[in-house]
Short mmCIF file of C-alpha atoms and ligand atoms in Angstrom, two decimals:
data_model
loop_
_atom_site.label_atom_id
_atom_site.label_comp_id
_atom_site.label_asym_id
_atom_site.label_seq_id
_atom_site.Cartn_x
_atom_site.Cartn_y
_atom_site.Cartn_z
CA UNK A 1 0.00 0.00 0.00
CA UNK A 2 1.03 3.08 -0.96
CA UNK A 3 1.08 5.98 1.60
CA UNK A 4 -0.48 9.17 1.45
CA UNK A 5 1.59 11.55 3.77
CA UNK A 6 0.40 15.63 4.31
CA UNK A 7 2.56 17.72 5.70
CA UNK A 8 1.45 18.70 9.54
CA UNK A 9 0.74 22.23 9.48
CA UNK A 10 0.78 23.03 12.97
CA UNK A 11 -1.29 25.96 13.58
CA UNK A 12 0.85 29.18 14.11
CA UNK A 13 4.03 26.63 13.60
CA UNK A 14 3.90 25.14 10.22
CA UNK A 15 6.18 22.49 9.18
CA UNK A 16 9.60 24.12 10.61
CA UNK A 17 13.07 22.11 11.10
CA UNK A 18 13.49 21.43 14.17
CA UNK A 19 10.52 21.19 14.98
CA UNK A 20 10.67 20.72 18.75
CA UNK A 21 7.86 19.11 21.46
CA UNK A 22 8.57 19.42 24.97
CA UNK A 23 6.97 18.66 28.85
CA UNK A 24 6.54 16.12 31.15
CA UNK A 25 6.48 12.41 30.73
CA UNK A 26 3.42 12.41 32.73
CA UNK A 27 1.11 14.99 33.94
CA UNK A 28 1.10 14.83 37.39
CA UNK A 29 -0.99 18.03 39.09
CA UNK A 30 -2.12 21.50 37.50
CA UNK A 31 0.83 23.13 39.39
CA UNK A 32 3.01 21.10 37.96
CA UNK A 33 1.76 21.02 34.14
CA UNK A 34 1.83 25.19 34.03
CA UNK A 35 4.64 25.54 35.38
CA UNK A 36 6.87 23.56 33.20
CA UNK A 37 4.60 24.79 29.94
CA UNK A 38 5.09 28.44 31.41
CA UNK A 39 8.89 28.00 31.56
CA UNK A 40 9.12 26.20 28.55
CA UNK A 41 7.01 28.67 26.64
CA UNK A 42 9.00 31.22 28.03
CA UNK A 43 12.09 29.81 26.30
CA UNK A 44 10.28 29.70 23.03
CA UNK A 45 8.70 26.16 23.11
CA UNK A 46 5.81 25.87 21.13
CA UNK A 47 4.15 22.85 21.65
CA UNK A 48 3.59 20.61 25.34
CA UNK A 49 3.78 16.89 25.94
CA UNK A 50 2.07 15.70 28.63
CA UNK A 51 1.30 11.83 29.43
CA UNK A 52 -2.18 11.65 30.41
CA UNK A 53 -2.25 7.82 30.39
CA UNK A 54 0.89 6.38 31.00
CA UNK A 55 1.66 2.53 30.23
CA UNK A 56 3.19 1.03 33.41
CA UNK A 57 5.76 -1.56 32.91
CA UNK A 58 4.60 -3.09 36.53
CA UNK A 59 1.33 -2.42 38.14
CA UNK A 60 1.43 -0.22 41.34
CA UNK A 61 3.45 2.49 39.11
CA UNK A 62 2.13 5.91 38.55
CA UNK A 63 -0.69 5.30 35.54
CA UNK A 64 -1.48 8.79 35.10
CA UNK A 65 -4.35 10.86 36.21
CA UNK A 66 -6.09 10.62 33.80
CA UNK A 67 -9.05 12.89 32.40
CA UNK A 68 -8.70 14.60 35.17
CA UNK A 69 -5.41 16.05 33.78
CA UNK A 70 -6.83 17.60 30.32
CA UNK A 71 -8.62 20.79 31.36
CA UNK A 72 -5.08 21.41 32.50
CA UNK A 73 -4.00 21.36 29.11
CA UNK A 74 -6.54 23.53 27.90
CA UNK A 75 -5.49 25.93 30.51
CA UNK A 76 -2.12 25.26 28.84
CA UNK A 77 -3.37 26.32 25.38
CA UNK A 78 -5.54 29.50 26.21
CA UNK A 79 -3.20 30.87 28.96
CA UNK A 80 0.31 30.26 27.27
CA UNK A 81 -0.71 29.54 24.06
CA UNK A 82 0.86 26.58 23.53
CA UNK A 83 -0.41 23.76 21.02
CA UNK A 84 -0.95 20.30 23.16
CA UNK A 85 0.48 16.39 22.67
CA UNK A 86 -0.94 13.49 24.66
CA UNK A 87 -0.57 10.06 24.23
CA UNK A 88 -3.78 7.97 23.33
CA UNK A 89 -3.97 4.07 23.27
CA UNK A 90 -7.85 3.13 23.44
CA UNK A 91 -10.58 4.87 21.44
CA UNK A 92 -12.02 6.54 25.07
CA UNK A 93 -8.40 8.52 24.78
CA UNK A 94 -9.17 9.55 21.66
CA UNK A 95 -12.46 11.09 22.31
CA UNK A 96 -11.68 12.50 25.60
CA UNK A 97 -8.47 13.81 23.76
CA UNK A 98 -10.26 15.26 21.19
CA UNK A 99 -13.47 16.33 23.64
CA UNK A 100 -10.76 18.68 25.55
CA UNK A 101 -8.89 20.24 22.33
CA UNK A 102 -5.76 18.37 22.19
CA UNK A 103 -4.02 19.67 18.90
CA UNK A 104 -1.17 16.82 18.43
CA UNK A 105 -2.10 12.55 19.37
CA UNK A 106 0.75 10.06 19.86
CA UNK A 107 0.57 6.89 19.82
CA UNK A 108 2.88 4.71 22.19
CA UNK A 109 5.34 2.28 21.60
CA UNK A 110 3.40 -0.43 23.17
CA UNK A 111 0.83 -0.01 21.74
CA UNK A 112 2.26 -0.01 18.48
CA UNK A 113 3.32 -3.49 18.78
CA UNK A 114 -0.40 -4.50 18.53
CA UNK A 115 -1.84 -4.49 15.62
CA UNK A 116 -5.77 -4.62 17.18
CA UNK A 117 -4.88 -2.26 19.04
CA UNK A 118 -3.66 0.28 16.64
CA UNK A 119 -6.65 -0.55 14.03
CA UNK A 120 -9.55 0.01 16.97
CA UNK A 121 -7.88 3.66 17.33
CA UNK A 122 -7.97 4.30 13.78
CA UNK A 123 -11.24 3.43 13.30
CA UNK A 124 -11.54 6.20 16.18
CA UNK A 125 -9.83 8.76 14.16
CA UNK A 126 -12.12 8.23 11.35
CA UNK A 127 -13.25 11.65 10.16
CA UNK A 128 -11.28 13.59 12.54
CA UNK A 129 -8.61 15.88 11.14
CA UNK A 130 -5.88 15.77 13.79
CA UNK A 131 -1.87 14.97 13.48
CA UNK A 132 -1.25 12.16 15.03
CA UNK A 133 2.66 10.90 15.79
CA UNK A 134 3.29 7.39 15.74
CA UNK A 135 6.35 6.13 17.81
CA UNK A 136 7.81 2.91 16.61
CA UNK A 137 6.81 -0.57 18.15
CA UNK A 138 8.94 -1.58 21.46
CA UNK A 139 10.10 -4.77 19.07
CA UNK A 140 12.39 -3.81 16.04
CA UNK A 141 10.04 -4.31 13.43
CA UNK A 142 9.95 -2.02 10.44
CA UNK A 143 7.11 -3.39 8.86
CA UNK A 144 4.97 -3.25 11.76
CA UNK A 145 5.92 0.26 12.29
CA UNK A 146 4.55 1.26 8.49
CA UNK A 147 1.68 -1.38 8.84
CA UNK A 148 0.59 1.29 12.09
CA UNK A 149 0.92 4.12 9.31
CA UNK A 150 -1.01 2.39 6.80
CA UNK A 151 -3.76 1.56 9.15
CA UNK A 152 -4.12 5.16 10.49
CA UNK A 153 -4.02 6.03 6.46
CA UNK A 154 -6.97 3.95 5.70
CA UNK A 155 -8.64 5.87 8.29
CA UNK A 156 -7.94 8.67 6.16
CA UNK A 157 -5.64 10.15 8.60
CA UNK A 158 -2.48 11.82 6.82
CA UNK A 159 -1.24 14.52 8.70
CA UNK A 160 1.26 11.57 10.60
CA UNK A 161 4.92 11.70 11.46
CA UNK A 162 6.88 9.28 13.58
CA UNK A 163 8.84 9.60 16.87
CA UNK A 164 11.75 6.86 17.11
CA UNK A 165 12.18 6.17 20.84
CA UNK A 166 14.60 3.23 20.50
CA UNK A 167 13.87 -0.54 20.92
CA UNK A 168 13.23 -2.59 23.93
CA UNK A 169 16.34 -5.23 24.79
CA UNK A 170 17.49 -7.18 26.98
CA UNK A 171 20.72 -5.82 27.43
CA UNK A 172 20.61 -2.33 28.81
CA UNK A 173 24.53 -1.34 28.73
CA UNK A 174 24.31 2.00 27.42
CA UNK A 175 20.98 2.93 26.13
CA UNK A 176 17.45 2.61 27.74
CA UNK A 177 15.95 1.45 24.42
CA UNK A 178 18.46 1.25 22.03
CA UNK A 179 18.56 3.33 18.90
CA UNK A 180 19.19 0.77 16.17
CA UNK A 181 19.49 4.08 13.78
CA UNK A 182 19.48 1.72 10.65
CA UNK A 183 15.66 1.52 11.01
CA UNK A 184 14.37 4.68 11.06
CA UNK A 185 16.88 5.58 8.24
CA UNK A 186 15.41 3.20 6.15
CA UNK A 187 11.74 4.33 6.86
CA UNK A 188 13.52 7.70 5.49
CA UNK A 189 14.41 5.82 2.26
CA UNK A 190 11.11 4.73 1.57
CA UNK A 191 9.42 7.32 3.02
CA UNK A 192 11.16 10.65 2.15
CA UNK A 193 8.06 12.88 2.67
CA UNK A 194 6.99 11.34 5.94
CA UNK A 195 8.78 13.75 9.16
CA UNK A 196 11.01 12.19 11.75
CA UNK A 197 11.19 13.26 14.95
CA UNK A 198 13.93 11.58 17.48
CA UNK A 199 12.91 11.06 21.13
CA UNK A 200 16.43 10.92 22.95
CA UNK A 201 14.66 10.71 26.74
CA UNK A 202 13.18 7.14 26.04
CA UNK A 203 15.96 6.14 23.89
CA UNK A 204 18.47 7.40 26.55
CA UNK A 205 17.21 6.82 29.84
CA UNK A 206 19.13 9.55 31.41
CA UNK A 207 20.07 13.01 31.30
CA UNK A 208 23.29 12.97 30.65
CA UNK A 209 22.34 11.24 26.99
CA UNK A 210 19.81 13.74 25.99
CA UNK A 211 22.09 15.95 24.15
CA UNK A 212 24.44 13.80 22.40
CA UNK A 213 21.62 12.20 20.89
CA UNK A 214 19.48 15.02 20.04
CA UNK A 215 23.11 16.16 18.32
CA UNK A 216 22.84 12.54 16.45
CA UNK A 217 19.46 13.43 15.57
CA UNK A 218 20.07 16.06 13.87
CA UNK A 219 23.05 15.02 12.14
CA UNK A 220 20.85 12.13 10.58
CA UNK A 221 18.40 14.76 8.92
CA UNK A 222 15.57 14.12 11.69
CA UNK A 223 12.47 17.31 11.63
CA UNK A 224 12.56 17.57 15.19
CA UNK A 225 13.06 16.21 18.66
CA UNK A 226 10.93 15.28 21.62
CA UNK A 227 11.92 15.58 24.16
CA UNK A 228 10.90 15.17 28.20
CA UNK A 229 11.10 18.09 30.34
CA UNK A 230 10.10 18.08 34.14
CA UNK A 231 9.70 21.45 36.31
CA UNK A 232 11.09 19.50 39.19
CA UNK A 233 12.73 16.15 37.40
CA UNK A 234 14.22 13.96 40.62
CA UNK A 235 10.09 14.45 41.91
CA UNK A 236 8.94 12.92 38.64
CA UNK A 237 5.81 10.41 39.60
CA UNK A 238 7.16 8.69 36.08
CA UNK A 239 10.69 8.48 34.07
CA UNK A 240 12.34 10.62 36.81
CA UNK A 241 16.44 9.52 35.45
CA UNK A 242 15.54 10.75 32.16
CA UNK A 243 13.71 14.20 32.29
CA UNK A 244 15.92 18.16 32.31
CA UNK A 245 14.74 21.19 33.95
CA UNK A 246 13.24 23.74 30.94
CA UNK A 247 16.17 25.29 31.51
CA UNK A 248 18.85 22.78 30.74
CA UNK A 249 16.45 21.80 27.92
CA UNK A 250 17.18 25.08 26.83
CA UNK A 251 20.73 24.98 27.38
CA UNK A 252 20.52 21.36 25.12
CA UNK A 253 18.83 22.95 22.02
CA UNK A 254 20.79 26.20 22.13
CA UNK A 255 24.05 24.22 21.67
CA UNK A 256 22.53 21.93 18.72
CA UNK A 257 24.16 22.58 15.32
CA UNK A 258 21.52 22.00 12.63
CA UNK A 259 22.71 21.44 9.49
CA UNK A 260 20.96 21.78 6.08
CA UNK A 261 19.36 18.41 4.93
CA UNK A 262 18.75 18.77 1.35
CA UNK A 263 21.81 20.74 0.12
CA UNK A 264 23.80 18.51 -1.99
CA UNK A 265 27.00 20.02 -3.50
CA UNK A 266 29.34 18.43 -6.71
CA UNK A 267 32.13 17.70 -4.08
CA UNK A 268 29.22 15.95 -1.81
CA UNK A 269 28.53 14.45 -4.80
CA UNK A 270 31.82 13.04 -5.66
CA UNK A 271 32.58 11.77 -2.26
CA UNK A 272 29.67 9.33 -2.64
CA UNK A 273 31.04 8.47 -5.53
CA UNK A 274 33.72 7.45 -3.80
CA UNK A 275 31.49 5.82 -0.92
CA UNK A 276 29.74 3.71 -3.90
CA UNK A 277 33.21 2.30 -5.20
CA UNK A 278 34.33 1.28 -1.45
CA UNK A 279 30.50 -1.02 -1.03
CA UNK A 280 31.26 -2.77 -4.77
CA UNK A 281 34.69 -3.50 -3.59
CA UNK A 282 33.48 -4.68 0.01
CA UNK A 283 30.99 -6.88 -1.83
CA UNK A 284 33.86 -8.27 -3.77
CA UNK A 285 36.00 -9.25 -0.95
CA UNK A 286 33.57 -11.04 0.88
CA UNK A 287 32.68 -12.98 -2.20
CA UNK A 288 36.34 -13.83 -2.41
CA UNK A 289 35.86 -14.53 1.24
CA UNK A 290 33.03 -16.69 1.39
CA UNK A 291 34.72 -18.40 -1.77
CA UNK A 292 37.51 -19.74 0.32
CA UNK A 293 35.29 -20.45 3.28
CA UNK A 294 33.38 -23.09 1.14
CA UNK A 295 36.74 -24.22 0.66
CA UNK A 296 37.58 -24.91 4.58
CA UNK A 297 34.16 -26.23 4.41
CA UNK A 298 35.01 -29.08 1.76
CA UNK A 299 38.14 -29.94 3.33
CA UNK A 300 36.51 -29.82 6.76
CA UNK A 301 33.89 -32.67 5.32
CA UNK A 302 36.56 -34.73 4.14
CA UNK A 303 38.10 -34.85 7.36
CA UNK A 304 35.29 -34.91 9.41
CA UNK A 305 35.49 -31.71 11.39
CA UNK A 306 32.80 -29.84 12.79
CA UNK A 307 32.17 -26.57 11.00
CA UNK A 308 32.56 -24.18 14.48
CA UNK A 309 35.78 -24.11 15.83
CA UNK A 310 34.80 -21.89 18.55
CA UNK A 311 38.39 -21.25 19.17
CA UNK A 312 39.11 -19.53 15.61
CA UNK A 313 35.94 -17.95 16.09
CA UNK A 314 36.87 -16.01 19.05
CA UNK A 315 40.74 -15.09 17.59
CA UNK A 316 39.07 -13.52 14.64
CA UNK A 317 36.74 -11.74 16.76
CA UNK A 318 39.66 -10.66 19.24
CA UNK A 319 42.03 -9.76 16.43
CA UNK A 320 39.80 -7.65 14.50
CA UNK A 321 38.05 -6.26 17.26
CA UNK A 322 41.15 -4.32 18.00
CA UNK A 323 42.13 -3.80 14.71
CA UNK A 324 39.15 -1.74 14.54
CA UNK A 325 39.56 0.23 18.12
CA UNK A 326 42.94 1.48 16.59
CA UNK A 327 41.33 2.69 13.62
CA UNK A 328 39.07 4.69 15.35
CA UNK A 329 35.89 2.28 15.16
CA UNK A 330 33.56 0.86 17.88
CA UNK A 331 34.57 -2.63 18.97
CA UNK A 332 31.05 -3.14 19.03
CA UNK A 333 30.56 -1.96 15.42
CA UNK A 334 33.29 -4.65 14.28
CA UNK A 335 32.04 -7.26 16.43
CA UNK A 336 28.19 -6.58 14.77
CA UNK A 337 30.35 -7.06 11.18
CA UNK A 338 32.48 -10.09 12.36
CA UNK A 339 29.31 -11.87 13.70
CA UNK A 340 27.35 -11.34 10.00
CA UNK A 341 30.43 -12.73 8.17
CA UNK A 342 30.68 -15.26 10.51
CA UNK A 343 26.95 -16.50 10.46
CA UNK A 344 27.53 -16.21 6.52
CA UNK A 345 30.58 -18.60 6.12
CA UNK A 346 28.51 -20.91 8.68
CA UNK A 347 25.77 -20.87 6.19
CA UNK A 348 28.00 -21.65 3.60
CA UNK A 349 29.62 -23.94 5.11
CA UNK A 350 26.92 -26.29 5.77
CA UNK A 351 25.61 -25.65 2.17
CA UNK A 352 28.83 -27.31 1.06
CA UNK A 353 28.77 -29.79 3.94
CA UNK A 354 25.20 -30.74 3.05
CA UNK A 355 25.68 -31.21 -0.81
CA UNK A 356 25.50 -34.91 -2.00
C1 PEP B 1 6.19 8.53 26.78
O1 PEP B 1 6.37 9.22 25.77
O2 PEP B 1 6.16 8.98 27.93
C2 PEP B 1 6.09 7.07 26.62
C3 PEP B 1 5.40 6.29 27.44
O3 PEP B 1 6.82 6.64 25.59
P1 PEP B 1 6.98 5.22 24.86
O4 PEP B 1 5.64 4.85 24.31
O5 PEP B 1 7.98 5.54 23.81
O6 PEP B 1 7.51 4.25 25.87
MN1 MN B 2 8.19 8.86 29.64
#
């Protein structure tokens, strides 16, 4: 299916680059919501988040107060003049969403790992002409994510953007949900017209990650960031670790360097050039490569060896691994590349293994 993407045309904003959303995870009291919105506003931030509903993790967490909290974002529109995001994950969000003037709807990453889910809100938005931003599913799943789109689409919602908040995993060594950049990059490629926005807080899971990857962001050709932002963040009912004062919020996007996305010079030009004859020539060395490991793989069958030699496998992974570090590359990075060969050759391996 084909999508059919408008841009968003934010009242009184438009469609501008970065376009920046800010405020608490959660709402938690009135006091709370104006004053972070009147701070933030005060620093030039147009538009509020505010988690009305919040998906726990564990029961017995903070779950939001629910429709209690909206009129406070009303009070946030007519008094500060600020356009309003909430998250929405069952129809009764939607309307109650919609009842108290919301302007912006997200819809979370939970959520949009269920397919049922995401169609009974669509049918919700049915005839309603609202932006709504769709994060990507907690599970790395591309086609998911664009199956979401398509379903809000056939609802004939197309004001839609996403928000990549990372992926859920098991192992939490730097990131709270890592970024797995790769994905949303390749939504970009097929995708072009449909707006990006990056939300470091989830992705990060602490402060001290917020600008870095806002920086990242940016650098990738994102629209615009989300980003949390808690009057008083160590008394956060929800996401405490992760959420900056307005002010160093301000302090974050004043120091971002935006560069132009579409300007594309000859030299820019000729360096891809270059880029494009470095992949053919990567493509032929692992051919060659995979050529001679069909080779170990015949002699290993006429000898009777097992394909993994776990012992090689490490020394390759050791050797190279630090061959990278000195070049100036992650050892993660060359470990990702050393496992894919790896799991290659295996394959081939066994192919030759296999063969009557
Ligand atoms: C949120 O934005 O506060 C939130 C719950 O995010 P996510 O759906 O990305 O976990
Ligand atoms: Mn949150």
């Amino acid at each position: 299916m084909t999508l059919h993407i408008t841009p968003l045309n934010l009242p009184g904003i438009g469609n501008e680059r970065p376009l920046i959303i800010a405020g608490p995870c959660s709402a938690e009291s009135e006091e709370q919501v104006m004053n972070t919105a009147a701070q933030l506003a005060a620093k030039g931030v147009r538009i509020l988040r505010a988690g009305i509903w919040k998906p726990r993790t564990k029961p017995g967490g903070f779950e939001g107060v629910g429709a209690a909290g909206l009129p406070w974002l009303k009070r946030v529109k007519d008094e500060l003049g600020m356009l309003t995001a909430t998250e929405v994950a069952t129809p009764k969000h939607v309307e109650a969403a919609l009842e108290a003037g919301v302007d912006i709807l997200w819809i979370g990453a939970r959520t949009m790992a269920n397919p049922f889910a995401v169609q009974e809100l669509a049918d919700s938005l049915k005839g309603k002409d609202v932006p709504v931003l769709v994060k990507n599913p907690v599970n790395p799943d591309l086609e998911l994510w664009i199956g979401g789109l398509e379903r809000l689409n056939g609802a004939g919602i197309t004001r839609l953007a996403v928000i990549h908040r990372g992926f859920s995993s098991y192992d939490k060594r730097i990131y709270r949900n890592p970024p797995m950049w790769h994905l949303p990059i390749e939504l970009h490629r097929r995708i072009p017209e449909l707006p990006i926005l990056c939300d470091p807080s989830h992705i990060g899971g602490a402060r001290e990650l917020i600008a870095p990857l806002c920086q990242q962001a940016m650098d990738l050709g994102f629209n615009g960031l989300i980003v949390e932002s808690h009057c008083s963040p160590d008394c956060a009912l929800s996401d405490a670790r992760q959420q900056v004062t307005p002010d160093v919020l301000n302090f974050i996007l004043d120091k971002l360097v935006i560069r132009d996305v579409s300007h594309s010079t000859d030299s820019l030009e000729n360096l891809r050039r270059q880029i494009d004859e470095i992949d053919n020539g990567i493509i032929e060395l692992l051919n060659k490569r995979m050529r001679i490991s069909r080779e170990i793989g015949q002699y290993k069958r006429e000898h009777a060896m097992t394909i993994v030699q776990a012992k090689r496998y490490s020394e390759i992974l050791d050797k190279r691994g630090a061959q990278g570090v000195l070049c100036g590359m992650s050892s993660d990075f060359v470990r990702n590349i050393y496992e894919a060969i790896h799991e290659e050759s295996v394959r081939q391996q066994v192919e030759v293994m296999n063969k009557n």
